[in-house]
GROMACS .gro file of C-alpha atoms in nm:
model
  447
    1MET     CA    1  -1.476  -3.939   4.337
    2ASN     CA    2  -1.300  -3.673   4.489
    3GLU     CA    3  -1.412  -3.394   4.244
    4VAL     CA    4  -1.742  -3.518   4.305
    5CYS     CA    5  -1.724  -3.454   4.653
    6LYS     CA    6  -1.582  -3.114   4.591
    7ASP     CA    7  -1.858  -3.008   4.363
    8ARG     CA    8  -2.126  -3.130   4.620
    9GLU     CA    9  -1.938  -2.953   4.898
   10PHE     CA   10  -1.938  -2.635   4.695
   11VAL     CA   11  -2.301  -2.677   4.598
   12ILE     CA   12  -2.394  -2.749   4.946
   13GLN     CA   13  -2.224  -2.454   5.046
   14GLU     CA   14  -2.405  -2.226   4.841
   15ILE     CA   15  -2.736  -2.361   4.957
   16CYS     CA   16  -2.629  -2.309   5.308
   17LYS     CA   17  -2.525  -1.967   5.270
   18CYS     CA   18  -2.878  -1.886   5.131
   19ILE     CA   19  -3.013  -2.026   5.454
   20TYR     CA   20  -2.792  -1.837   5.690
   21GLY     CA   21  -2.794  -1.514   5.513
   22ASN     CA   22  -3.197  -1.527   5.487
   23ALA     CA   23  -3.222  -1.669   5.834
   24LEU     CA   24  -3.430  -1.933   5.707
   25PRO     CA   25  -3.515  -2.231   5.961
   26PHE     CA   26  -3.289  -2.504   5.963
   27ASN     CA   27  -3.584  -2.733   5.931
   28LEU     CA   28  -3.640  -2.632   5.573
   29VAL     CA   29  -3.374  -2.922   5.443
   30ARG     CA   30  -3.580  -3.163   5.585
   31SER     CA   31  -3.910  -3.047   5.410
   32PRO     CA   32  -4.014  -3.314   5.145
   33LEU     CA   33  -4.085  -2.971   4.914
   34PHE     CA   34  -3.711  -2.862   4.934
   35ILE     CA   35  -3.601  -3.185   4.859
   36GLN     CA   36  -3.836  -3.213   4.544
   37MET     CA   37  -3.727  -2.851   4.454
   38LEU     CA   38  -3.359  -2.956   4.444
   39LYS     CA   39  -3.461  -3.294   4.253
   40VAL     CA   40  -3.640  -3.100   3.969
   41VAL     CA   41  -3.367  -2.840   3.944
   42GLY     CA   42  -3.117  -3.086   3.913
   43GLU     CA   43  -3.285  -3.263   3.647
   44TYR     CA   44  -3.345  -2.945   3.457
   45GLY     CA   45  -2.966  -2.867   3.431
   46ARG     CA   46  -2.770  -2.581   3.322
   47GLY     CA   47  -2.933  -2.257   3.242
   48LEU     CA   48  -3.214  -2.252   3.444
   49LYS     CA   49  -3.325  -1.886   3.527
   50PRO     CA   50  -3.444  -1.827   3.899
   51PRO     CA   51  -3.812  -1.686   3.911
   52THR     CA   52  -3.880  -1.322   3.939
   53TYR     CA   53  -4.020  -1.137   4.239
   54HIS     CA   54  -4.360  -1.105   4.039
   55GLU     CA   55  -4.372  -1.457   3.936
   56VAL     CA   56  -4.335  -1.578   4.311
   57ARG     CA   57  -4.539  -1.301   4.435
   58VAL     CA   58  -4.850  -1.303   4.194
   59SER     CA   59  -4.839  -1.541   3.895
   60PHE     CA   60  -4.706  -1.873   4.041
   61LEU     CA   61  -4.883  -1.808   4.359
   62LYS     CA   62  -5.220  -1.788   4.182
   63LYS     CA   63  -5.127  -2.131   4.006
   64ALA     CA   64  -5.051  -2.264   4.366
   65VAL     CA   65  -5.398  -2.176   4.459
   66ASP     CA   66  -5.550  -2.331   4.139
   67ASN     CA   67  -5.338  -2.639   4.185
   68ILE     CA   68  -5.462  -2.686   4.573
   69GLN     CA   69  -5.824  -2.633   4.469
   70LYS     CA   70  -5.800  -2.868   4.209
   71SER     CA   71  -5.611  -3.131   4.427
   72LEU     CA   72  -5.921  -3.065   4.708
   73GLU     CA   73  -6.168  -3.190   4.446
   74LYS     CA   74  -6.097  -3.548   4.557
   75TYR     CA   75  -6.203  -3.441   4.926
   76ARG     CA   76  -6.512  -3.270   4.818
   77SER     CA   77  -6.647  -3.581   4.612
   78ASP     CA   78  -6.577  -3.801   4.912
   79TRP     CA   79  -6.785  -3.561   5.158
   80GLU     CA   80  -7.103  -3.686   5.005
   81LYS     CA   81  -7.039  -4.021   5.086
   82TRP     CA   82  -6.862  -3.989   5.416
   83GLY     CA   83  -6.983  -3.664   5.539
   84CYS     CA   84  -6.746  -3.438   5.673
   85THR     CA   85  -6.699  -3.226   6.016
   86LEU     CA   86  -6.636  -2.844   6.015
   87MET     CA   87  -6.347  -2.805   6.277
   88CYS     CA   88  -6.320  -2.446   6.439
   89ASP     CA   89  -6.016  -2.392   6.630
   90GLY     CA   90  -6.007  -2.056   6.796
   91TRP     CA   91  -5.700  -1.903   6.948
   92THR     CA   92  -5.532  -1.580   7.090
   93ASP     CA   93  -5.215  -1.427   6.904
   94GLY     CA   94  -4.940  -1.253   7.051
   95LYS     CA   95  -5.125  -0.914   6.980
   96GLY     CA   96  -5.407  -1.036   7.188
   97ARG     CA   97  -5.625  -1.084   6.889
   98SER     CA   98  -5.894  -1.362   6.857
   99LEU     CA   99  -5.825  -1.594   6.550
  100THR     CA  100  -6.041  -1.851   6.425
  101ASN     CA  101  -5.900  -2.149   6.198
  102PHE     CA  102  -6.174  -2.333   5.992
  103LEU     CA  103  -6.093  -2.667   5.850
  104VAL     CA  104  -6.281  -2.953   5.698
  105ASN     CA  105  -6.223  -3.323   5.794
  106SER     CA  106  -6.324  -3.649   5.652
  107PRO     CA  107  -6.154  -3.995   5.624
  108SER     CA  108  -6.019  -3.858   5.313
  109GLY     CA  109  -5.799  -3.615   5.503
  110THR     CA  110  -5.822  -3.243   5.643
  111VAL     CA  111  -5.813  -2.944   5.446
  112PHE     CA  112  -5.790  -2.603   5.531
  113LEU     CA  113  -6.065  -2.330   5.431
  114LYS     CA  114  -5.930  -1.985   5.595
  115SER     CA  115  -5.836  -1.794   5.924
  116ILE     CA  116  -6.045  -1.529   6.029
  117ASP     CA  117  -5.989  -1.245   6.262
  118THR     CA  118  -6.290  -1.295   6.477
  119SER     CA  119  -6.192  -1.032   6.761
  120ASP     CA  120  -6.507  -0.806   6.700
  121VAL     CA  121  -6.728  -1.156   6.701
  122ILE     CA  122  -6.582  -1.395   6.924
  123LYS     CA  123  -6.806  -1.331   7.238
  124ASP     CA  124  -7.111  -1.266   7.057
  125GLY     CA  125  -7.284  -1.617   7.020
  126LYS     CA  126  -7.539  -1.487   6.729
  127LYS     CA  127  -7.244  -1.351   6.509
  128MET     CA  128  -7.048  -1.660   6.553
  129PHE     CA  129  -7.370  -1.874   6.484
  130GLU     CA  130  -7.389  -1.612   6.134
  131LEU     CA  131  -7.038  -1.700   6.080
  132LEU     CA  132  -7.058  -2.107   6.112
  133ASP     CA  133  -7.387  -2.098   5.909
  134ASN     CA  134  -7.214  -1.914   5.636
  135ILE     CA  135  -6.918  -2.145   5.630
  136VAL     CA  136  -7.162  -2.463   5.649
  137GLU     CA  137  -7.360  -2.300   5.319
  138GLU     CA  138  -7.029  -2.254   5.163
  139ILE     CA  139  -6.904  -2.637   5.211
  140GLY     CA  140  -7.297  -2.755   5.173
  141GLU     CA  141  -7.507  -2.868   5.433
  142GLU     CA  142  -7.596  -3.185   5.283
  143HIS     CA  143  -7.230  -3.272   5.368
  144VAL     CA  144  -7.184  -3.153   5.705
  145VAL     CA  145  -7.253  -3.392   5.995
  146GLN     CA  146  -7.129  -3.218   6.266
  147VAL     CA  147  -6.957  -2.870   6.383
  148VAL     CA  148  -6.685  -2.876   6.640
  149THR     CA  149  -6.562  -2.597   6.870
  150ASP     CA  150  -6.428  -2.531   7.207
  151GLY     CA  151  -6.688  -2.525   7.489
  152ALA     CA  152  -6.701  -2.167   7.556
  153SER     CA  153  -7.051  -2.029   7.635
  154ASN     CA  154  -7.071  -1.812   7.358
  155LEU     CA  155  -6.998  -2.097   7.080
  156VAL     CA  156  -7.218  -2.331   7.269
  157ALA     CA  157  -7.475  -2.079   7.201
  158ALA     CA  158  -7.381  -2.064   6.854
  159GLY     CA  159  -7.374  -2.424   6.804
  160GLN     CA  160  -7.742  -2.463   6.972
  161MET     CA  161  -7.839  -2.198   6.693
  162LEU     CA  162  -7.690  -2.349   6.426
  163MET     CA  163  -7.861  -2.716   6.526
  164GLU     CA  164  -8.203  -2.504   6.534
  165LYS     CA  165  -8.155  -2.388   6.189
  166ARG     CA  166  -7.955  -2.685   6.027
  167THR     CA  167  -8.185  -2.938   6.191
  168LYS     CA  168  -7.992  -3.240   6.008
  169LEU     CA  169  -7.631  -3.145   6.138
  170PHE     CA  170  -7.498  -3.161   6.494
  171TRP     CA  171  -7.273  -2.907   6.698
  172SER     CA  172  -7.014  -3.087   6.938
  173PRO     CA  173  -6.772  -2.944   7.188
  174CYS     CA  174  -6.391  -3.004   7.107
  175ALA     CA  175  -6.305  -3.348   7.298
  176ALA     CA  176  -5.941  -3.230   7.335
  177HIS     CA  177  -6.052  -2.905   7.497
  178CYS     CA  178  -6.253  -3.078   7.712
  179LEU     CA  179  -5.979  -3.325   7.839
  180ASP     CA  180  -5.792  -3.060   7.922
  181LEU     CA  181  -6.017  -2.900   8.130
  182ILE     CA  182  -6.006  -3.248   8.295
  183LEU     CA  183  -5.644  -3.253   8.385
  184GLU     CA  184  -5.653  -2.891   8.497
  185ASP     CA  185  -5.911  -2.968   8.707
  186ILE     CA  186  -5.735  -3.290   8.836
  187GLY     CA  187  -5.414  -3.098   8.855
  188GLU     CA  188  -5.582  -2.855   9.144
  189LEU     CA  189  -5.618  -3.160   9.373
  190PRO     CA  190  -5.343  -3.096   9.640
  191VAL     CA  191  -5.228  -3.473   9.589
  192PHE     CA  192  -5.127  -3.354   9.248
  193TYR     CA  193  -5.075  -2.985   9.245
  194ASN     CA  194  -4.769  -2.996   9.460
  195THR     CA  195  -4.607  -3.241   9.231
  196ILE     CA  196  -4.688  -3.048   8.914
  197ALA     CA  197  -4.517  -2.728   9.061
  198ASN     CA  198  -4.226  -2.886   9.153
  199ALA     CA  199  -4.198  -3.046   8.809
  200LYS     CA  200  -4.253  -2.719   8.632
  201LYS     CA  201  -3.994  -2.581   8.850
  202ILE     CA  202  -3.741  -2.849   8.754
  203THR     CA  203  -3.839  -2.800   8.387
  204THR     CA  204  -3.814  -2.444   8.361
  205TYR     CA  205  -3.461  -2.456   8.539
  206ILE     CA  206  -3.314  -2.710   8.314
  207TYR     CA  207  -3.450  -2.530   7.999
  208ARG     CA  208  -3.306  -2.203   8.123
  209HIS     CA  209  -2.946  -2.333   8.169
  210THR     CA  210  -2.811  -2.452   7.839
  211TRP     CA  211  -2.502  -2.681   8.018
  212VAL     CA  212  -2.778  -2.833   8.214
  213LEU     CA  213  -3.010  -2.895   7.924
  214ASN     CA  214  -2.729  -3.036   7.737
  215LEU     CA  215  -2.641  -3.266   7.986
  216TYR     CA  216  -2.976  -3.406   8.017
  217ARG     CA  217  -2.999  -3.460   7.661
  218GLN     CA  218  -2.645  -3.633   7.679
  219TYR     CA  219  -2.796  -3.873   7.920
  220SER     CA  220  -3.164  -3.893   7.766
  221ASN     CA  221  -3.048  -3.982   7.410
  222GLY     CA  222  -3.173  -3.643   7.309
  223GLY     CA  223  -3.530  -3.679   7.457
  224GLU     CA  224  -3.705  -3.396   7.572
  225LEU     CA  225  -3.878  -3.321   7.924
  226ALA     CA  226  -4.178  -3.151   7.774
  227ARG     CA  227  -4.351  -3.383   7.518
  228PRO     CA  228  -4.695  -3.377   7.368
  229ALA     CA  229  -4.938  -3.608   7.574
  230VAL     CA  230  -5.117  -3.745   7.264
  231ASN     CA  231  -4.952  -3.807   6.935
  232GLY     CA  232  -5.295  -3.920   6.784
  233ASP     CA  233  -5.372  -4.259   6.653
  234SER     CA  234  -5.441  -4.404   6.309
  235LYS     CA  235  -5.822  -4.394   6.307
  236PRO     CA  236  -6.112  -4.135   6.328
  237ALA     CA  237  -6.169  -4.063   6.719
  238SER     CA  238  -6.532  -4.072   6.748
  239PRO     CA  239  -6.639  -4.445   6.739
  240TYR     CA  240  -6.365  -4.475   7.027
  241ILE     CA  241  -6.420  -4.185   7.279
  242TYR     CA  242  -6.692  -4.333   7.469
  243GLU     CA  243  -6.515  -4.650   7.548
  244ALA     CA  244  -6.179  -4.471   7.578
  245MET     CA  245  -6.329  -4.275   7.876
  246ASP     CA  246  -6.436  -4.563   8.065
  247ARG     CA  247  -6.132  -4.729   8.015
  248ALA     CA  248  -5.961  -4.444   8.143
  249LYS     CA  249  -6.171  -4.430   8.477
  250GLU     CA  250  -6.116  -4.802   8.519
  251LYS     CA  251  -5.719  -4.762   8.451
  252ILE     CA  252  -5.739  -4.460   8.730
  253ALA     CA  253  -5.902  -4.674   9.004
  254GLN     CA  254  -5.656  -4.968   8.943
  255ASN     CA  255  -5.390  -4.674   9.015
  256PHE     CA  256  -5.513  -4.607   9.318
  257GLN     CA  257  -5.555  -4.990   9.431
  258MET     CA  258  -5.936  -4.977   9.350
  259GLN     CA  259  -5.954  -4.759   9.684
  260GLU     CA  260  -6.278  -4.548   9.628
  261SER     CA  261  -6.159  -4.284   9.861
  262ARG     CA  262  -5.876  -4.218   9.678
  263TYR     CA  263  -5.997  -4.206   9.306
  264LYS     CA  264  -6.374  -4.091   9.371
  265LYS     CA  265  -6.264  -3.739   9.357
  266VAL     CA  266  -6.094  -3.772   9.015
  267TRP     CA  267  -6.364  -3.959   8.900
  268LYS     CA  268  -6.625  -3.691   8.987
  269ILE     CA  269  -6.412  -3.424   8.813
  270ILE     CA  270  -6.438  -3.677   8.471
  271ASP     CA  271  -6.779  -3.736   8.517
  272THR     CA  272  -6.873  -3.385   8.553
  273ARG     CA  273  -6.711  -3.242   8.268
  274TRP     CA  274  -6.814  -3.568   8.043
  275ASN     CA  275  -7.177  -3.489   8.154
  276LEU     CA  276  -7.154  -3.124   8.092
  277GLN     CA  277  -6.961  -3.157   7.778
  278LEU     CA  278  -6.874  -3.471   7.620
  279HIS     CA  279  -7.200  -3.677   7.648
  280ARG     CA  280  -7.317  -3.654   7.329
  281PRO     CA  281  -7.574  -3.870   7.120
  282LEU     CA  282  -7.334  -3.873   6.809
  283HIS     CA  283  -7.070  -4.036   7.048
  284ALA     CA  284  -7.298  -4.266   7.192
  285ALA     CA  285  -7.414  -4.367   6.854
  286ALA     CA  286  -7.054  -4.447   6.726
  287TYR     CA  287  -6.997  -4.651   7.053
  288TYR     CA  288  -7.301  -4.866   6.967
  289LEU     CA  289  -7.221  -4.911   6.601
  290ASN     CA  290  -6.864  -5.006   6.645
  291PRO     CA  291  -6.838  -5.364   6.561
  292ARG     CA  292  -6.520  -5.377   6.776
  293TYR     CA  293  -6.725  -5.302   7.087
  294HIS     CA  294  -7.050  -5.399   6.979
  295TYR     CA  295  -6.984  -5.766   6.946
  296ASP     CA  296  -6.766  -5.771   7.266
  297LYS     CA  297  -6.910  -6.033   7.510
  298ASN     CA  298  -6.912  -5.765   7.782
  299PHE     CA  299  -7.105  -5.517   7.566
  300ASN     CA  300  -7.428  -5.423   7.709
  301PRO     CA  301  -7.534  -5.070   7.645
  302ASP     CA  302  -7.731  -4.866   7.914
  303SER     CA  303  -8.053  -4.683   7.841
  304GLU     CA  304  -7.817  -4.352   7.792
  305VAL     CA  305  -7.647  -4.500   7.499
  306LEU     CA  306  -7.990  -4.624   7.345
  307ILE     CA  307  -8.133  -4.299   7.375
  308GLY     CA  308  -7.825  -4.129   7.202
  309LEU     CA  309  -7.853  -4.391   6.923
  310TYR     CA  310  -8.210  -4.356   6.837
  311GLU     CA  311  -8.162  -3.935   6.919
  312THR     CA  312  -7.881  -3.935   6.612
  313PHE     CA  313  -8.094  -4.155   6.374
  314GLN     CA  314  -8.404  -3.891   6.421
  315ARG     CA  315  -8.186  -3.630   6.336
  316MET     CA  316  -8.004  -3.769   6.057
  317VAL     CA  317  -8.294  -3.921   5.921
  318PRO     CA  318  -8.613  -3.709   5.947
  319ASP     CA  319  -8.848  -3.960   5.740
  320ILE     CA  320  -9.003  -4.221   5.990
  321ARG     CA  321  -9.045  -4.476   5.730
  322THR     CA  322  -8.684  -4.487   5.671
  323ARG     CA  323  -8.596  -4.512   6.033
  324VAL     CA  324  -8.843  -4.822   6.045
  325ILE     CA  325  -8.658  -4.958   5.786
  326ILE     CA  326  -8.298  -4.855   5.984
  327ASP     CA  327  -8.426  -5.029   6.308
  328GLN     CA  328  -8.507  -5.345   6.103
  329GLN     CA  329  -8.179  -5.358   5.965
  330LEU     CA  330  -8.026  -5.299   6.294
  331GLU     CA  331  -8.161  -5.588   6.434
  332LYS     CA  332  -7.960  -5.818   6.186
  333PHE     CA  333  -7.651  -5.613   6.289
  334LYS     CA  334  -7.734  -5.684   6.672
  335GLY     CA  335  -7.790  -6.070   6.558
  336ALA     CA  336  -7.498  -6.088   6.325
  337LYS     CA  337  -7.721  -6.216   6.097
  338GLU     CA  338  -7.647  -6.251   5.698
  339ILE     CA  339  -7.349  -6.060   5.594
  340PHE     CA  340  -7.255  -5.945   5.913
  341GLY     CA  341  -7.211  -6.284   6.043
  342MET     CA  342  -6.982  -6.403   5.772
  343ASP     CA  343  -6.646  -6.516   5.852
  344MET     CA  344  -6.468  -6.220   5.711
  345ALA     CA  345  -6.695  -5.968   5.877
  346ILE     CA  346  -6.651  -6.158   6.217
  347ALA     CA  347  -6.224  -6.161   6.184
  348THR     CA  348  -6.228  -5.798   6.071
  349ARG     CA  349  -6.440  -5.658   6.375
  350ASP     CA  350  -6.161  -5.518   6.533
  351LYS     CA  351  -5.917  -5.496   6.237
  352LYS     CA  352  -6.058  -5.277   6.012
  353GLN     CA  353  -6.141  -4.901   6.085
  354PRO     CA  354  -6.546  -4.892   6.178
  355ALA     CA  355  -6.650  -4.673   5.879
  356LEU     CA  356  -6.458  -4.924   5.659
  357TRP     CA  357  -6.609  -5.258   5.806
  358TRP     CA  358  -6.945  -5.085   5.741
  359GLU     CA  359  -6.859  -5.010   5.393
  360SER     CA  360  -6.767  -5.364   5.311
  361TYR     CA  361  -7.029  -5.562   5.524
  362GLY     CA  362  -7.325  -5.304   5.522
  363LYS     CA  363  -7.442  -5.325   5.180
  364ARG     CA  364  -7.763  -5.551   5.233
  365GLY     CA  365  -7.873  -5.260   5.454
  366LYS     CA  366  -7.782  -4.936   5.257
  367GLU     CA  367  -8.010  -4.729   5.481
  368LEU     CA  368  -7.843  -4.800   5.803
  369GLN     CA  369  -7.506  -4.851   5.609
  370LYS     CA  370  -7.510  -4.501   5.508
  371VAL     CA  371  -7.621  -4.345   5.844
  372ALA     CA  372  -7.317  -4.583   6.014
  373ILE     CA  373  -7.055  -4.449   5.774
  374ARG     CA  374  -7.124  -4.095   5.822
  375ILE     CA  375  -7.130  -4.148   6.214
  376LEU     CA  376  -6.817  -4.354   6.235
  377SER     CA  377  -6.609  -4.116   6.026
  378LEU     CA  378  -6.609  -3.833   6.225
  379THR     CA  379  -6.333  -3.652   6.459
  380CYS     CA  380  -6.430  -3.507   6.761
  381SER     CA  381  -6.136  -3.272   6.777
  382ALA     CA  382  -6.122  -2.918   6.651
  383THR     CA  383  -5.766  -2.881   6.799
  384GLY     CA  384  -5.417  -2.897   6.649
  385CYS     CA  385  -5.429  -2.599   6.400
  386GLU     CA  386  -5.070  -2.469   6.357
  387LYS     CA  387  -5.048  -2.143   6.583
  388ASN     CA  388  -4.693  -2.052   6.524
  389TRP     CA  389  -4.658  -1.960   6.187
  390SER     CA  390  -4.563  -1.583   6.091
  391THR     CA  391  -4.764  -1.577   5.814
  392PHE     CA  392  -5.087  -1.573   6.020
  393ASP     CA  393  -4.963  -1.254   6.204
  394GLN     CA  394  -4.905  -1.109   5.855
  395VAL     CA  395  -5.265  -1.227   5.740
  396HIS     CA  396  -5.433  -1.056   6.013
  397THR     CA  397  -5.256  -0.745   6.043
  398LYS     CA  398  -5.433  -0.428   5.919
  399ARG     CA  399  -5.318  -0.143   5.744
  400ARG     CA  400  -5.278  -0.300   5.385
  401ASN     CA  401  -5.438  -0.258   5.057
  402ARG     CA  402  -5.703  -0.502   4.951
  403LEU     CA  403  -5.473  -0.680   4.702
  404GLU     CA  404  -5.207  -0.746   4.944
  405GLN     CA  405  -5.451  -0.900   5.209
  406GLN     CA  406  -5.569  -1.116   4.913
  407ARG     CA  407  -5.224  -1.224   4.838
  408LEU     CA  408  -5.132  -1.325   5.201
  409ASN     CA  409  -5.469  -1.496   5.226
  410ALA     CA  410  -5.381  -1.684   4.926
  411LEU     CA  411  -5.021  -1.767   5.103
  412VAL     CA  412  -5.152  -1.924   5.419
  413TYR     CA  413  -5.415  -2.124   5.210
  414VAL     CA  414  -5.145  -2.264   5.004
  415LYS     CA  415  -4.908  -2.318   5.279
  416TYR     CA  416  -5.144  -2.487   5.534
  417ASN     CA  417  -5.286  -2.730   5.264
  418LEU     CA  418  -4.927  -2.826   5.135
  419GLN     CA  419  -4.840  -2.900   5.476
  420LEU     CA  420  -5.128  -3.135   5.531
  421GLU     CA  421  -5.045  -3.284   5.215
  422MET     CA  422  -4.702  -3.358   5.313
  423ARG     CA  423  -4.797  -3.508   5.625
  424GLN     CA  424  -5.041  -3.743   5.445
  425ASN     CA  425  -4.770  -3.843   5.197
  426SER     CA  426  -4.546  -3.901   5.482
  427ARG     CA  427  -4.770  -4.118   5.666
  428GLU     CA  428  -4.873  -4.324   5.354
  429GLU     CA  429  -4.524  -4.356   5.220
  430ASN     CA  430  -4.411  -4.482   5.596
  431GLY     CA  431  -4.720  -4.779   5.561
  432ASP     CA  432  -4.909  -4.603   5.814
  433ILE     CA  433  -5.288  -4.557   5.809
  434TYR     CA  434  -5.357  -4.203   5.770
  435ASP     CA  435  -5.539  -4.000   6.055
  436PRO     CA  436  -5.659  -3.712   5.911
  437ILE     CA  437  -5.686  -3.507   6.266
  438CYS     CA  438  -5.342  -3.597   6.380
  439LEU     CA  439  -5.206  -3.232   6.312
  440SER     CA  440  -4.912  -3.275   6.567
  441ASP     CA  441  -4.661  -3.355   6.320
  442ILE     CA  442  -4.691  -3.023   6.098
  443LYS     CA  443  -4.373  -2.862   6.165
  444SER     CA  444  -4.394  -2.502   6.271
  445ASP     CA  445  -4.168  -2.227   6.167
  446ASP     CA  446  -3.917  -2.254   6.487
  447GLU     CA  447  -3.648  -2.452   6.493
   0.00000   0.00000   0.00000
């Protein structure tokens, strides 16, 4: 037993030497890919020759790209049934370049398409429209239900042009971006501004003084002062955002002891941003078709919700005869008739994801079922794309030959999709319901 321990200690020492000597992040040892690598190396046994520089850089990178593309076919086949969202997350790197990551989201998962340096076109609505239009064409217009970007004026213009050309899809502003703006606006109110400013000073002081930070962590069981505000949930977000905004406003009013004079400024900020950016027909339709809310005793949709519902139907289903059939099927859903009123359908209204509920109980109204599934499968955010990777900086650095650029593009493509796959596998192994847009647990290169 002692010999085994000594042998392991020697092997671990050599692994650590490699990590230290090459300045690899310590988080590497937590990676499922690292653990899997050690497993297969151990199973191979003695005599394994290490990969050559050419194999890592060329031949096996190409094989990795091919394997990723094959694994993504399962997603592509599901886009026809569920529809998908093109997510466009723009950001600025440390060198001031405007970069945009493009991903495709569906209930099956999120896949990374590409990262593009958009510095020359980001402020031009027409050029951004052309870029989005080309990517929609690449995915397949028949699969794309919506395109989500942030709410910058140039992207609003690009989204409107895209909707004019592609008459069945929707452009939606990113809900997370809108919520960020709401919180920023609220933070400017005097009652909150001073508190936030003081909290920032305290946080900065603690993180700049190692001994204070260690003391804090000692008494907080390793907790952090600065934490993500939202970690995501286990469901596509569109069916819930409409109701969530209403509940948030109610909770805010309760926290102000229901005194209108105290909460009305906050409500005004929320309503202004909501009406300007987030109040979309798709969100209204998702709210209406969500069985969890539709069959609630307090469900009483106003005219805005109903108009949003029928505007969504009109855009997604151009044929009036099919829309008439959908309207007839909608009456059965409203009245919980036939299969909609069966015991299992009733019992699972608030337990199943809405799109899966419609898949199970909407079969007697296939036209409505198809539209409902596509609406209820949508995300409402484009935020969360990893921005800390040094690989991105390498990809968007000029002054390299075409072959090297292709190689780095391939590296980003493989790396991002492997990270997304690991996240999904981890959730499934832990018994969690996979949330395709919760990207917060993708590890960065930083320790």
